[in-house]
Amino acid sequence: MAREELIRLTGNGNGECGQGDCPNVYRTASGSFVVQGDVSAAFTPPPGEGLVEIPESVLREAFDALGW
C-alpha cells in the first residue's frame, strides 16, 4: 500500500508537529489504521509485526479527526 492511499488523520497543521513528517496516524481504505512513530524496543513482537511509540497528543488528534 502506498502512502498516498492513506488518509492522514494527524499532523495536518494543528498539532505539535504541524505538517512535518513525525509521529502520525493514518486510516486505510478498509478502515484499519497505520501508525508512524519512533521504533520501540519494549518487547519483541511476533514475526511480521512491529512496535512504534507515539505521543498521547497524536492519538488525541486522530480521535478528534474521527469525531470520537
PDB file of C-alpha atoms in Angstrom:
ATOM      1  CA  MET A   1       0.000   0.000   0.000  1.00  0.00           C
ATOM      2  CA  ALA A   2       1.380   3.402  -0.940  1.00  0.00           C
ATOM      3  CA  ARG A   3       1.388   6.311   1.493  1.00  0.00           C
ATOM      4  CA  GLU A   4      -0.757   8.275  -0.973  1.00  0.00           C
ATOM      5  CA  GLU A   5      -3.558   5.727  -0.486  1.00  0.00           C
ATOM      6  CA  LEU A   6      -3.820   6.536   3.243  1.00  0.00           C
ATOM      7  CA  ILE A   7      -5.958   9.214   4.896  1.00  0.00           C
ATOM      8  CA  ARG A   8      -3.740  11.228   7.221  1.00  0.00           C
ATOM      9  CA  LEU A   9      -5.582  11.938  10.492  1.00  0.00           C
ATOM     10  CA  THR A  10      -2.814  13.838  12.287  1.00  0.00           C
ATOM     11  CA  GLY A  11      -0.034  16.270  11.540  1.00  0.00           C
ATOM     12  CA  ASN A  12      -2.203  18.487   9.362  1.00  0.00           C
ATOM     13  CA  GLY A  13      -1.030  21.707  10.962  1.00  0.00           C
ATOM     14  CA  ASN A  14      -2.937  21.617  14.259  1.00  0.00           C
ATOM     15  CA  GLY A  15      -0.673  19.504  16.458  1.00  0.00           C
ATOM     16  CA  GLU A  16       2.805  19.888  17.860  1.00  0.00           C
ATOM     17  CA  CYS A  17       4.365  18.670  14.612  1.00  0.00           C
ATOM     18  CA  GLY A  18       2.450  20.766  12.114  1.00  0.00           C
ATOM     19  CA  GLN A  19       2.918  19.438   8.602  1.00  0.00           C
ATOM     20  CA  GLY A  20       6.191  17.705   9.486  1.00  0.00           C
ATOM     21  CA  ASP A  21       6.976  14.051   8.941  1.00  0.00           C
ATOM     22  CA  CYS A  22       6.790  12.967  12.575  1.00  0.00           C
ATOM     23  CA  PRO A  23       4.512  10.591  14.531  1.00  0.00           C
ATOM     24  CA  ASN A  24       1.198  10.287  12.692  1.00  0.00           C
ATOM     25  CA  VAL A  25      -1.915   8.143  12.468  1.00  0.00           C
ATOM     26  CA  TYR A  26      -3.367   7.180   9.081  1.00  0.00           C
ATOM     27  CA  ARG A  27      -6.607   5.417   8.131  1.00  0.00           C
ATOM     28  CA  THR A  28      -6.725   2.858   5.326  1.00  0.00           C
ATOM     29  CA  ALA A  29      -9.497   2.414   2.761  1.00  0.00           C
ATOM     30  CA  SER A  30     -10.594  -0.717   4.654  1.00  0.00           C
ATOM     31  CA  GLY A  31     -10.946   1.247   7.930  1.00  0.00           C
ATOM     32  CA  SER A  32      -7.839  -0.026   9.710  1.00  0.00           C
ATOM     33  CA  PHE A  33      -5.058   2.233  10.986  1.00  0.00           C
ATOM     34  CA  VAL A  34      -1.377   2.685  10.235  1.00  0.00           C
ATOM     35  CA  VAL A  35       0.727   4.363  12.919  1.00  0.00           C
ATOM     36  CA  GLN A  36       4.041   6.110  12.246  1.00  0.00           C
ATOM     37  CA  GLY A  37       6.318   6.721  15.198  1.00  0.00           C
ATOM     38  CA  ASP A  38       9.627   6.023  16.834  1.00  0.00           C
ATOM     39  CA  VAL A  39      10.631   2.353  16.836  1.00  0.00           C
ATOM     40  CA  SER A  40      10.123   0.847  20.280  1.00  0.00           C
ATOM     41  CA  ALA A  41      12.070  -1.984  21.881  1.00  0.00           C
ATOM     42  CA  ALA A  42       9.553  -2.517  24.705  1.00  0.00           C
ATOM     43  CA  PHE A  43       9.318  -6.212  23.780  1.00  0.00           C
ATOM     44  CA  THR A  44       9.909  -8.416  20.754  1.00  0.00           C
ATOM     45  CA  PRO A  45       6.729  -8.673  18.665  1.00  0.00           C
ATOM     46  CA  PRO A  46       5.793 -11.751  16.637  1.00  0.00           C
ATOM     47  CA  PRO A  47       7.286 -12.127  13.145  1.00  0.00           C
ATOM     48  CA  GLY A  48       5.727  -9.706  10.667  1.00  0.00           C
ATOM     49  CA  GLU A  49       4.721  -7.175  13.340  1.00  0.00           C
ATOM     50  CA  GLY A  50       6.462  -4.105  14.705  1.00  0.00           C
ATOM     51  CA  LEU A  51       6.169  -1.696  17.610  1.00  0.00           C
ATOM     52  CA  VAL A  52       6.065   2.081  17.380  1.00  0.00           C
ATOM     53  CA  GLU A  53       5.673   4.706  20.073  1.00  0.00           C
ATOM     54  CA  ILE A  54       3.610   7.867  19.580  1.00  0.00           C
ATOM     55  CA  PRO A  55       2.796  10.742  21.949  1.00  0.00           C
ATOM     56  CA  GLU A  56      -0.666  10.824  23.535  1.00  0.00           C
ATOM     57  CA  SER A  57      -1.310  14.138  21.752  1.00  0.00           C
ATOM     58  CA  VAL A  58      -1.053  12.408  18.365  1.00  0.00           C
ATOM     59  CA  LEU A  59      -3.621   9.787  19.355  1.00  0.00           C
ATOM     60  CA  ARG A  60      -5.957  12.507  20.707  1.00  0.00           C
ATOM     61  CA  GLU A  61      -5.602  14.408  17.416  1.00  0.00           C
ATOM     62  CA  ALA A  62      -6.565  11.253  15.494  1.00  0.00           C
ATOM     63  CA  PHE A  63      -9.632  10.758  17.723  1.00  0.00           C
ATOM     64  CA  ASP A  64     -10.657  14.382  17.110  1.00  0.00           C
ATOM     65  CA  ALA A  65     -10.261  13.918  13.337  1.00  0.00           C
ATOM     66  CA  LEU A  66     -12.575  10.903  13.518  1.00  0.00           C
ATOM     67  CA  GLY A  67     -15.079  12.711  15.729  1.00  0.00           C
ATOM     68  CA  TRP A  68     -14.597  10.258  18.620  1.00  0.00           C
TER      69      TRP A  68
END
